[in-house]
Coordinates of C-alpha atoms in Angstrom, one line a residue:
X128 CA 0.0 0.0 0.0
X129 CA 2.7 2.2 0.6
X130 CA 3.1 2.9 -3.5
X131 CA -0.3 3.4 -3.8
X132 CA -0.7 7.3 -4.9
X133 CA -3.7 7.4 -3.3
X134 CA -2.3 6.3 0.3
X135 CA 0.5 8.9 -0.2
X136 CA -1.8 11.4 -0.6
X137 CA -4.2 10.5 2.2
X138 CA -0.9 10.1 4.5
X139 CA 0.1 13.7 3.5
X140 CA -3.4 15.1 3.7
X141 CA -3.6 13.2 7.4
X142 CA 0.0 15.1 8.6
X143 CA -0.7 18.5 7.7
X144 CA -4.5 17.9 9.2
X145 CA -3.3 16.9 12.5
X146 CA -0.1 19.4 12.5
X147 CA -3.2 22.3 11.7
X148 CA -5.0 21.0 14.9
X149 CA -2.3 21.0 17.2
X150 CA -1.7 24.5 16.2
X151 CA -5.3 25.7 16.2
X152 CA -5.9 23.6 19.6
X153 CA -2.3 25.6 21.1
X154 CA -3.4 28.8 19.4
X155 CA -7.1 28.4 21.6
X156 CA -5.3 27.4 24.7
X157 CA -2.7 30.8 23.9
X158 CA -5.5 32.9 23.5
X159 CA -7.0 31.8 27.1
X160 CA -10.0 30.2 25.9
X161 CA -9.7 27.0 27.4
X162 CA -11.7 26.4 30.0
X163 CA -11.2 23.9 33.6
X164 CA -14.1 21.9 32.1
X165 CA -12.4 19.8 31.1
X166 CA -8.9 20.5 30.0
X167 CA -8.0 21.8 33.6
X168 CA -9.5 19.1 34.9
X169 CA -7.3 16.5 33.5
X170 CA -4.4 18.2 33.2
X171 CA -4.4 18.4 36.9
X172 CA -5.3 14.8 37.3
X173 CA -2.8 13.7 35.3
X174 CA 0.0 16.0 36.6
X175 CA -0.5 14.8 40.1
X176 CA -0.3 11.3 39.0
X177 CA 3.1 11.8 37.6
X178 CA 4.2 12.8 40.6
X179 CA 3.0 10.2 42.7
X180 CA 0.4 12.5 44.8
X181 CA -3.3 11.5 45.6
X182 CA -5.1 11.7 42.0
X183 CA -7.9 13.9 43.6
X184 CA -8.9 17.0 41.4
X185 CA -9.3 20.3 43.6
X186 CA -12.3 21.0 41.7
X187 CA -14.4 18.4 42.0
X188 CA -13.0 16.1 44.6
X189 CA -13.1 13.0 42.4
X190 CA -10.6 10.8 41.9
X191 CA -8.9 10.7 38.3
X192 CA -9.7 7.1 38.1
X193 CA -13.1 7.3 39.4
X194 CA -14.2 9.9 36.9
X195 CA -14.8 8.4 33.9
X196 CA -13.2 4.8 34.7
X197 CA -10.3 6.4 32.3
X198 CA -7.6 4.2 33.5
X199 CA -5.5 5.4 29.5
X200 CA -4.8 8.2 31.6
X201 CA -1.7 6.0 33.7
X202 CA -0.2 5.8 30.7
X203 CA 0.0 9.5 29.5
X204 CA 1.1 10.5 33.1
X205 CA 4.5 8.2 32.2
X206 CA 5.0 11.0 29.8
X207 CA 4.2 13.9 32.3
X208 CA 6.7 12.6 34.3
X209 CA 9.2 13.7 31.2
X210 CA 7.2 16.6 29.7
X211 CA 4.6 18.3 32.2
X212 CA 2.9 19.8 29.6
X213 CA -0.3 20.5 28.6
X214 CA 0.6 20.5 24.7
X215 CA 1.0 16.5 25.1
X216 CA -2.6 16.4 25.4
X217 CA -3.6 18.8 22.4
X218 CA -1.0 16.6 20.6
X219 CA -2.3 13.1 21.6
X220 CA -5.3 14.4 21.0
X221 CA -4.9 15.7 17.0
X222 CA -3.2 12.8 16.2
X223 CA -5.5 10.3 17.7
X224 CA -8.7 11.9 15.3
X225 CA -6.5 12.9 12.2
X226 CA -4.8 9.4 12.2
X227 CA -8.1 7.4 12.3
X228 CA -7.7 7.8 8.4
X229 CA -5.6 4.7 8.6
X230 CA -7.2 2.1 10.1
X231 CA -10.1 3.2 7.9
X232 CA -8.0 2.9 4.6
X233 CA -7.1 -0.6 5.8
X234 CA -10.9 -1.6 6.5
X235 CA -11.6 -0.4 3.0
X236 CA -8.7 -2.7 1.7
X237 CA -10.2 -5.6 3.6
X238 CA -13.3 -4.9 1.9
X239 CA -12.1 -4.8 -1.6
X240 CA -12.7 -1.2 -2.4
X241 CA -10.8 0.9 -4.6
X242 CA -8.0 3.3 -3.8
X243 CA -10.3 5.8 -4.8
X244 CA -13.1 5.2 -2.7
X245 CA -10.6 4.3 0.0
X246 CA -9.3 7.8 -0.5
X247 CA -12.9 9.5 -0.3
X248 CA -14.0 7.4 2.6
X249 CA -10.9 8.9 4.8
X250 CA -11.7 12.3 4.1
X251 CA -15.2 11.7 5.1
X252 CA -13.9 10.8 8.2
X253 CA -11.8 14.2 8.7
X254 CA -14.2 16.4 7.2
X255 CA -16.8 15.5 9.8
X256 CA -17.6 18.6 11.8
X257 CA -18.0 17.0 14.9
X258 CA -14.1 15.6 14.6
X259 CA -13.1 19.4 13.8
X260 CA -15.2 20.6 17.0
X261 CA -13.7 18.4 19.3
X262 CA -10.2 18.9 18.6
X263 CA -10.9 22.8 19.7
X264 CA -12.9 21.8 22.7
X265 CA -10.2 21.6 25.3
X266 CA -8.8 17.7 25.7
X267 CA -11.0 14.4 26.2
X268 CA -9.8 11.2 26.7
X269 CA -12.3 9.5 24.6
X270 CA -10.2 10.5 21.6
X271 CA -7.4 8.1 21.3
X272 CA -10.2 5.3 21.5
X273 CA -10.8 6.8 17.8
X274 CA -8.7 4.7 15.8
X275 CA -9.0 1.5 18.3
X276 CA -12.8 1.1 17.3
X277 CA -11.7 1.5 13.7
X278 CA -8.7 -1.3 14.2
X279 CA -11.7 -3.2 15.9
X280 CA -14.0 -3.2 13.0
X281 CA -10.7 -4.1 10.6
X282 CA -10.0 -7.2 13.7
X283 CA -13.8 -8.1 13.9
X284 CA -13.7 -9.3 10.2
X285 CA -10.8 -11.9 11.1
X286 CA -11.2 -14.8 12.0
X287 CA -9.2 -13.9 15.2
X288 CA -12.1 -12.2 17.1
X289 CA -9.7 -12.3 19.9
X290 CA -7.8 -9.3 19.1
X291 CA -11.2 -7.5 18.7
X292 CA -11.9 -8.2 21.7
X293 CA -9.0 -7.1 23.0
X294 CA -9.3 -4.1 21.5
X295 CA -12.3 -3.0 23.6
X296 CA -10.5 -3.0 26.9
X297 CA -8.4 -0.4 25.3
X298 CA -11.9 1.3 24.6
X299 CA -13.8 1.3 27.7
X300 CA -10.5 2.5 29.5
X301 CA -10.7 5.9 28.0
X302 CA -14.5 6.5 28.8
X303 CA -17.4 4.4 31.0
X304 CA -19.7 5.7 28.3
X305 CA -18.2 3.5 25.7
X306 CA -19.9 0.9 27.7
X307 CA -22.8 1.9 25.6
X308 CA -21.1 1.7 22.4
X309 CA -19.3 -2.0 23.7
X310 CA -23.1 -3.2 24.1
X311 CA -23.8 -2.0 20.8
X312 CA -21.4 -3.9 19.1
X313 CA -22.8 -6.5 20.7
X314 CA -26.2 -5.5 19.0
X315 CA -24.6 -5.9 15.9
X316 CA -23.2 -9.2 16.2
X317 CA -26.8 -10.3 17.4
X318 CA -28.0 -9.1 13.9
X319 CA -25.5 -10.8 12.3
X320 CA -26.4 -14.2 13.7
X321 CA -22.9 -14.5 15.4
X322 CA -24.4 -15.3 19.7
X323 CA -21.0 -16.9 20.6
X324 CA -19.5 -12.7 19.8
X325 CA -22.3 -10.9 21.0
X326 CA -22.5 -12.8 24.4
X327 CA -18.9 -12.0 24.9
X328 CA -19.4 -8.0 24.2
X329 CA -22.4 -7.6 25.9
X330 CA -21.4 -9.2 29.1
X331 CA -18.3 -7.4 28.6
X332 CA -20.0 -3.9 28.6
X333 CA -22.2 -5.1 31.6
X334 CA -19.4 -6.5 33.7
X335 CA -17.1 -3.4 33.3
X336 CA -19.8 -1.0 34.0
X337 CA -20.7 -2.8 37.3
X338 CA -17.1 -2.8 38.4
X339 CA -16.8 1.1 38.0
X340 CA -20.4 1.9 39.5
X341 CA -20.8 -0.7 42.3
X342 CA -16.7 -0.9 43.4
X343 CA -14.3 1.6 41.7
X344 CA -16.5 4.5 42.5
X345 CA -17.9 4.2 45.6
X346 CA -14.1 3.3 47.1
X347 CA -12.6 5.9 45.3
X348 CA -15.4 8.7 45.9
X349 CA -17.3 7.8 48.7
X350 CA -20.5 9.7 49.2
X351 CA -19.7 10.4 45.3
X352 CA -19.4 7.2 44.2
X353 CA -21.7 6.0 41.6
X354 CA -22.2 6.6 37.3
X355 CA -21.8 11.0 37.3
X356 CA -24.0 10.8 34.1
X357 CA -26.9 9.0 35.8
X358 CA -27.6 12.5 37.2
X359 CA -28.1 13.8 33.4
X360 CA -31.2 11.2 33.7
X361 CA -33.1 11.8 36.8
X362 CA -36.0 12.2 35.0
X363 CA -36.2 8.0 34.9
X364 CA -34.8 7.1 38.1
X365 CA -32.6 7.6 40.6
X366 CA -30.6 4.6 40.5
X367 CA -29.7 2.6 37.3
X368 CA -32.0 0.1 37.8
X369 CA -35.0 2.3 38.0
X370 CA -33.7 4.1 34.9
X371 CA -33.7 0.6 33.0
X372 CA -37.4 0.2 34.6
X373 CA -38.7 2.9 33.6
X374 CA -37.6 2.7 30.5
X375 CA -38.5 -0.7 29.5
X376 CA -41.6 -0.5 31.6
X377 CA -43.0 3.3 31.0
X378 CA -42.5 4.1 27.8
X379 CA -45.3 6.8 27.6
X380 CA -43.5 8.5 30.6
X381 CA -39.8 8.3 28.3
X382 CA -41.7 10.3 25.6
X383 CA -43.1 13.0 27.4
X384 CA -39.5 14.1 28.9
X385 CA -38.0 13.9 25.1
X386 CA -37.4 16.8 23.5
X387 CA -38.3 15.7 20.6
X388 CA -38.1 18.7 18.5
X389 CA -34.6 19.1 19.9
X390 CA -33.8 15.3 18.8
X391 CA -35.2 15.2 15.3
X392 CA -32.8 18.5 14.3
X393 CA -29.8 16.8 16.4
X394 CA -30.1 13.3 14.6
X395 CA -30.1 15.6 10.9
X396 CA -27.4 17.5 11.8
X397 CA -25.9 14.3 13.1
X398 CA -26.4 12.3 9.5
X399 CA -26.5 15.0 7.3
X400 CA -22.4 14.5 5.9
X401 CA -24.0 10.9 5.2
X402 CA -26.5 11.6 3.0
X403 CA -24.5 11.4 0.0
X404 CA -24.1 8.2 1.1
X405 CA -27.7 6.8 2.0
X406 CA -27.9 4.4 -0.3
X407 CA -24.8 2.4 0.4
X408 CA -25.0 2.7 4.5
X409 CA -24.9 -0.6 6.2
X410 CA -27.4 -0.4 8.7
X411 CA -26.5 -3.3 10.4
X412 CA -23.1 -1.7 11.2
X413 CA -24.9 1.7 12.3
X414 CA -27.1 -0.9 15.1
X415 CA -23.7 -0.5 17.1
X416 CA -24.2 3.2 17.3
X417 CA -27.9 2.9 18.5
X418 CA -27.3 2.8 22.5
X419 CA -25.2 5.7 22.3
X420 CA -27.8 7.9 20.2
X421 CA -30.7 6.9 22.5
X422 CA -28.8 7.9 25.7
X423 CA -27.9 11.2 24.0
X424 CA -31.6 11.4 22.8
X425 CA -33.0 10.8 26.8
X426 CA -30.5 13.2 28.5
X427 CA -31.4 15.8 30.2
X428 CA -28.3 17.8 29.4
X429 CA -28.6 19.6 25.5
X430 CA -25.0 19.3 24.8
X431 CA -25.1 15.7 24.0
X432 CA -27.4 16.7 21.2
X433 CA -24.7 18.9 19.3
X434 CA -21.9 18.4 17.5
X435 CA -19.5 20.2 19.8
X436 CA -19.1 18.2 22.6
X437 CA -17.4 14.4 22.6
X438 CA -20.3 12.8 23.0
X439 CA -21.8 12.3 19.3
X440 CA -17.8 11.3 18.5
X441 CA -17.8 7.6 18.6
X442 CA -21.3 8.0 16.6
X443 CA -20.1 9.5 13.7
X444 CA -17.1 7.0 13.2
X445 CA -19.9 3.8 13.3
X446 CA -21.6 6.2 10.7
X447 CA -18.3 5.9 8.6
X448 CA -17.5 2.8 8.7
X449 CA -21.4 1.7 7.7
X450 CA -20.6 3.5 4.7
X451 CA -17.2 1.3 4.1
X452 CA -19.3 -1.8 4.9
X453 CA -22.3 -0.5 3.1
X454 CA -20.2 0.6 -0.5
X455 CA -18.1 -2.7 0.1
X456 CA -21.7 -4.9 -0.6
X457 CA -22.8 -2.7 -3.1
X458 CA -19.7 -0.6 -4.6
X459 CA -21.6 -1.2 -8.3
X460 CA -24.2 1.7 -7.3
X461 CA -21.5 4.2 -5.3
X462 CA -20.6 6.7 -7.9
X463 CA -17.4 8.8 -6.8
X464 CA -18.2 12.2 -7.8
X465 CA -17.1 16.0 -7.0
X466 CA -20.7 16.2 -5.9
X467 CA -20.2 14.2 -3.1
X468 CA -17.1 16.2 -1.6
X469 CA -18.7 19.6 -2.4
X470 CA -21.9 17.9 -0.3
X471 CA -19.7 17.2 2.3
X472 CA -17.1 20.7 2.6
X473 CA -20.9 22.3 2.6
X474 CA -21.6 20.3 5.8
X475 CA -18.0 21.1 7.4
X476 CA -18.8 24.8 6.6
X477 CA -22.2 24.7 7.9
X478 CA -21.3 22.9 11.5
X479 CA -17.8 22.5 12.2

């Protein structure tokens, strides 16, 4: 691959992409308007670990640990230790999202599709304006699981699921929330008739998120202890379990605290860069995404309906790579047009 023209040029495009959002992100942090939510937040956390103190944020009082169940963190602290600085994380984080290009250029390769379409297929990818937003929106661990869940759709085709699996330890340590997305790709396997996979993931995503909840938390935070986000859905419950009651059990009470016109304009904003590709979306691929849209769809808290904050991340990347999967199955009808990149530099313009 490395003489294909078409990889140089992606490899090129993806350098000077992430080398623009390092500078952009350092520029915003220069120009003090970062903010402690949540750049500060971390950078403290991880700061502290490096020097062996008590991971306890001044702010909050959590533990780093007990936060978000982010336990990637340890590792970039090893580099604190060398560098204290807070450019490592603007750094991490550009390359992380610009980078994803790769894995995606392999999964195309795996799927048989054309340098070409390989080519376009990346771009989508960096020209989504929720992958622009977050690289200005202070740091969030969440990022460097970017190209993971890509490797782990390029792993999940092999007959080595093991590595897949694998993979998604590495996923759910940079967020608790990607328990949701962990369950979904257990959703997915359902749909593809593969139980032996979708057992595994699922229990995985339920076992993890029992660990952090019922033990890491409450030892680590005490009278904190517990899911933070399970506040953002006191409208259900108070307690996980009556939120999965109420929601399985009440449904007419779940639709009266949607907003639904809120919902309908975040999901079109959400799709819109994929309308080009509607016709070639695997939607058996997108299932994966579904947990993580409905949770943002039932929150109480707007900003997981936008395309500024992390949250609709992971979501857009499924949405990419049902397009590989889609024009892989049905590449006959994709037709690689100027259309389709002016469609979707109108959509970067319009949101990022």
């Amino acid at each position: 691959f490395t003489n294909d023209r078409y990889f140089k040029k992606l490899f090129l495009i993806t350098s000077l992409t992430s080398l623009l959002f390092f500078i952009l992100a350092f520029l915003r942090h220069f120009l003090l308007q970062s903010n402690a939510y949540d750049l500060g937040l971390f950078d403290q956390w991880i700061w502290l670990t490096s020097r062996n103190l008590p991971s306890f944020s001044t702010m909050t009082g959590l533990h780093m640990f007990a936060d978000h169940g982010a336990w990637t963190l340890y590792i970039i602290s090893f580099i604190y230790k060398l560098i204290p600085e807070v450019n490592i994380l603007f750094l991490s984080q550009s390359l992380s999202l610009c980078f994803t290009t790769l894995p995606l250029w392999f999964l195309c390769k795996k799927n048989n599709l054309s340098s070409k379409d390989s080519f376009l297929v990346a771009i989508f990818w960096l020209l989504q304006p929720v992958v622009f937003n977050i690289n200005l929106f202070d740091f969030h661990p969440e990022v460097w699981s970017m190209p993971l869940i890509a490797f782990y759709y390029y792993f999940e085709k092999n007959k080595n699921f093991f590595t897949s699996i694998l993979i998604t330890f590495f996923i759910l340590g940079t967020r608790d929330g990607l328990v949701l997305l962990i369950f979904g790709f257990g959703l997915e396997q359902i749909f593809k008739k593969k139980f032996g996979r979708a057992s595994i993931l699922i229990t995985i995503s339920i076992i993890w998120f029992l660990f952090l909840n019922n033990w890491i938390y409450p030892i680590l935070n005490g009278d904190k202890g517990s899911v933070m986000a399970l506040a953002r859905y006191s409208n259900y419950g108070d307690s996980f379990i009556e939120i999965l009651l109420t929601l399985f059990l009440n449904p007419l009470h779940v639709l009266k605290n949607i907003n639904l016109i809120d919902s309908i304009f975040y999901l079109l904003i959400l799709f819109a860069p994929a309308f080009v590709f509607w016709k070639n979306i695997s939607f058996i691929t997108l299932i994966s995404s579904f947990p993580l849209v409905f949770s943002n769809i039932l929150s109480e808290s707007s900003s997981q309906r936008t395309l500024i904050h992390q949250y609709s991340l992971p979501i857009v990347l499924v949405i990419v790579v049902s397009v590989i999967n889609g024009i892989a199955k049905n590449e006959e009808i994709f037709i690689y047009s100027r259309k389709t990149f002016l469609w979707m530099i109108i959509c970067w313009a319009a949101l990022a």
